[in-house]
Coordinates of C-alpha atoms in Angstrom, one line a residue:
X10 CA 61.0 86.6 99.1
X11 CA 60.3 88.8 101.9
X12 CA 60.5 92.5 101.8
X13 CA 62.4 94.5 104.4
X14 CA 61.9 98.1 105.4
X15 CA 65.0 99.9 104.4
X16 CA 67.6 100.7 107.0
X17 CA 68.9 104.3 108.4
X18 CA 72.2 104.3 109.0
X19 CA 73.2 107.7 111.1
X20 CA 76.7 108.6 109.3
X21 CA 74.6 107.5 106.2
X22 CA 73.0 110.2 103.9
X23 CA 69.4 109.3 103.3
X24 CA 68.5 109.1 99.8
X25 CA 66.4 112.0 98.2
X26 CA 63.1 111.5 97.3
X27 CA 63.6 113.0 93.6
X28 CA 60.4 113.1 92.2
X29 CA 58.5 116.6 91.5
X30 CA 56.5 117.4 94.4
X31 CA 53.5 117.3 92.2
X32 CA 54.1 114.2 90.1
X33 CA 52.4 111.3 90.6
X34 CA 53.5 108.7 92.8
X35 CA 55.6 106.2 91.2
X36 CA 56.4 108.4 88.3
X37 CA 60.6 108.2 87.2
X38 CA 62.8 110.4 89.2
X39 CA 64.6 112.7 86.8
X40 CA 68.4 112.5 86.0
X41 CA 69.0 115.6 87.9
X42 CA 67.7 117.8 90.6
X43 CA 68.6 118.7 94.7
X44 CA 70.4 115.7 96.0
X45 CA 70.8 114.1 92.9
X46 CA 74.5 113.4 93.1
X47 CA 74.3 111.9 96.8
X48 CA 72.5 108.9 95.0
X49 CA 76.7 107.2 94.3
X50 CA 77.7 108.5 97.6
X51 CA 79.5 104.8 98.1
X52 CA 81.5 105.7 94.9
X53 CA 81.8 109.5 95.2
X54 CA 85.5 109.4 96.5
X55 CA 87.0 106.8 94.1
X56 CA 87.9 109.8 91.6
X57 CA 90.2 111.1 94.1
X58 CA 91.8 108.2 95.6
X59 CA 92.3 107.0 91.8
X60 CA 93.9 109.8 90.4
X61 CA 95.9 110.2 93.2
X62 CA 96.6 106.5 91.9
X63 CA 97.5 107.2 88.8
X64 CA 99.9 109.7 89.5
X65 CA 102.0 107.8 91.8
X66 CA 101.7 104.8 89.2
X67 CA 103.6 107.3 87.0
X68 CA 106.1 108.7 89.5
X69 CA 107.0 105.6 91.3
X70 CA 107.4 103.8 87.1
X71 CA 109.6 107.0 87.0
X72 CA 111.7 106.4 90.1
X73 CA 111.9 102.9 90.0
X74 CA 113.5 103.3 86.9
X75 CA 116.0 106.1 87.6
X76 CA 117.4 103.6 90.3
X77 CA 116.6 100.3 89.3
X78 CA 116.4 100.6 85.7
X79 CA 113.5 98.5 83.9
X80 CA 113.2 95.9 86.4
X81 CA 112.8 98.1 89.3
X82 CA 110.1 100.6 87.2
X83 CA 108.4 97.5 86.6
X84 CA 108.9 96.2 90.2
X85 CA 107.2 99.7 91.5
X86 CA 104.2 99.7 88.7
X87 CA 103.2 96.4 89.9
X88 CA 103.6 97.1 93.3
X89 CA 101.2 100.3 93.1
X90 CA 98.6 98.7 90.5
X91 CA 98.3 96.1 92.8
X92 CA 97.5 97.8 96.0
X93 CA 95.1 100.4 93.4
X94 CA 93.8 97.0 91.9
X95 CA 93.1 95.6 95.5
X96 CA 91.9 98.4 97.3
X97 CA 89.6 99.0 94.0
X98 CA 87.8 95.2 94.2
X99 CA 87.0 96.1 98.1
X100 CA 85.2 99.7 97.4
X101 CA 83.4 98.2 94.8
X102 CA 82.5 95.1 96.5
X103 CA 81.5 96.7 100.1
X104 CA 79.6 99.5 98.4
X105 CA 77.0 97.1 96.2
X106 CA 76.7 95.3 99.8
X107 CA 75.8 98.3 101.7
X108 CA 73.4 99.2 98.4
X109 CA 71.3 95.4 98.8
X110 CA 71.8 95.5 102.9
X111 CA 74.1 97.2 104.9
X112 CA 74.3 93.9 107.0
X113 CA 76.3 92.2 104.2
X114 CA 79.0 95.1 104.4
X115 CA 81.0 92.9 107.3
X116 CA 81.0 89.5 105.6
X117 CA 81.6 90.2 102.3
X118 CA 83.9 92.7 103.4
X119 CA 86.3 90.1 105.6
X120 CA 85.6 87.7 102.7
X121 CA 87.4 90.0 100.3
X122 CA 90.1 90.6 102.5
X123 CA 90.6 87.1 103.3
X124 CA 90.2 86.5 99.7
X125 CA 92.8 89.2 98.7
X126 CA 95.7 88.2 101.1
X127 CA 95.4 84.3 100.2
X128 CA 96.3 85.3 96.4
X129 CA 98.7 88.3 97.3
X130 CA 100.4 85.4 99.6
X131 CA 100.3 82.8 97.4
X132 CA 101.8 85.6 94.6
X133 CA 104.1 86.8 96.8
X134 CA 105.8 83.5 98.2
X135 CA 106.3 82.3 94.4
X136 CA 108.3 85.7 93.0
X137 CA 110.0 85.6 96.5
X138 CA 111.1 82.0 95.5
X139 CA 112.1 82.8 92.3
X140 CA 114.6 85.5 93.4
X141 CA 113.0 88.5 91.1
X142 CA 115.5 91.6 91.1
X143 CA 111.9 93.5 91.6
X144 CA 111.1 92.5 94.2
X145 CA 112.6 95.3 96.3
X146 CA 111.1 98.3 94.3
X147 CA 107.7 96.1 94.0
X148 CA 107.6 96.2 98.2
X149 CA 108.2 100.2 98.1
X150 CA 105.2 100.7 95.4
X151 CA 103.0 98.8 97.2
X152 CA 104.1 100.7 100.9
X153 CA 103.6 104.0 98.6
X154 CA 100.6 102.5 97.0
X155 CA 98.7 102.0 100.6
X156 CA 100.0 105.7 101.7
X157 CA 98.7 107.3 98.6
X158 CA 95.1 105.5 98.7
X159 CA 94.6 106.2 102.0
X160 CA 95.9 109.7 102.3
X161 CA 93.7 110.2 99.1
X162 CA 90.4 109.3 101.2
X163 CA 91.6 111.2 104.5
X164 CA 91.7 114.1 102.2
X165 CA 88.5 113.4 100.8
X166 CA 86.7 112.6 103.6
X167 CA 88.2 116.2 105.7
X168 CA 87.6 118.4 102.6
X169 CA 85.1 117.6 99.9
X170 CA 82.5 114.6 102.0
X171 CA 82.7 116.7 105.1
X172 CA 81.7 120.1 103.0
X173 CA 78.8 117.9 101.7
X174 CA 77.2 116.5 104.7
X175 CA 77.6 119.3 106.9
X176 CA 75.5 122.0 104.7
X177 CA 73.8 124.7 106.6
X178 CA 69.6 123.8 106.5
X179 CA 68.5 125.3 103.3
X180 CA 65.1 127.8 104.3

């Protein structure tokens, strides 16, 4: 197997060399020190964009439920959880790409979406078929469910990821 140099990427953090300046080379990093939590940076936002999850999970079971009764709180769960659920499998999929090769991040990112909408499709066209009382409330979680994730990472990415990568040079 052939060994690559590692890639820069410019909109990329580089990672921290985290041993003590006075430690011998190849010694183990400790668990914490400067720069220690940009190690996950891949990762860092998915507490955010899930809680915001969760919360809408519980207010859309809520409203779906007020106006649809169990059938439409059941038709909006699973129309959020499966947008959370999705949107989940691609951060965590994309991120260990970029972490072996930042080239894989395209491929194995249009192979999970391709992936995604074939089942979603193939899902979708049998509880349409079926004629599920649901399937209307289902439709709004998963709109809801798309607005939430994403507003979640706008957020994250104009408040807390922009705060961290644009820190004043330390003396």
């Amino acid at each position: 197997m052939v060994e690559r140099e590692p890639v820069e990427v410019a909109d990329r953090p580089a990672e921290p060399d985290l041993t003590a300046p006075d430690a011998p080379a190849g010694s183990p990093t400790p668990a914490a020190g400067p720069g220690a939590a940009d190690r996950h940076w891949r990762l860092a936002h998915l507490p955010v964009v899930l809680g915001a999850s969760v919360g809408l999970l519980l207010l859309a079971t809520a409203l779906g439920a007020l106006l649809g009764g169990g059938i439409g709180a059941a038709g909006a769960a699973a129309g959020v959880g499966v947008v959370t659920v999705s949107y989940l499998a691609s951060t965590l999929v994309i991120a260990w790409a970029d972490s072996v090769n930042p080239a894989l991040v395209l491929p194995f990112g249009v192979a999970m979406y391709v992936a995604k909408f074939s089942v979603l499709g193939v899902v979708m066209a049998g509880v349409a078929g079926r004629g599920w009382a649901g399937l209307e409330a289902f439709g709004w979680g998963v709109v809801a469910g798309v607005v939430a994730w994403t507003g979640a990472n706008i957020w994250w990415i104009v408040t807390v990821h922009a705060v961290r990568t644009h820190r004043p040079p330390q003396a």
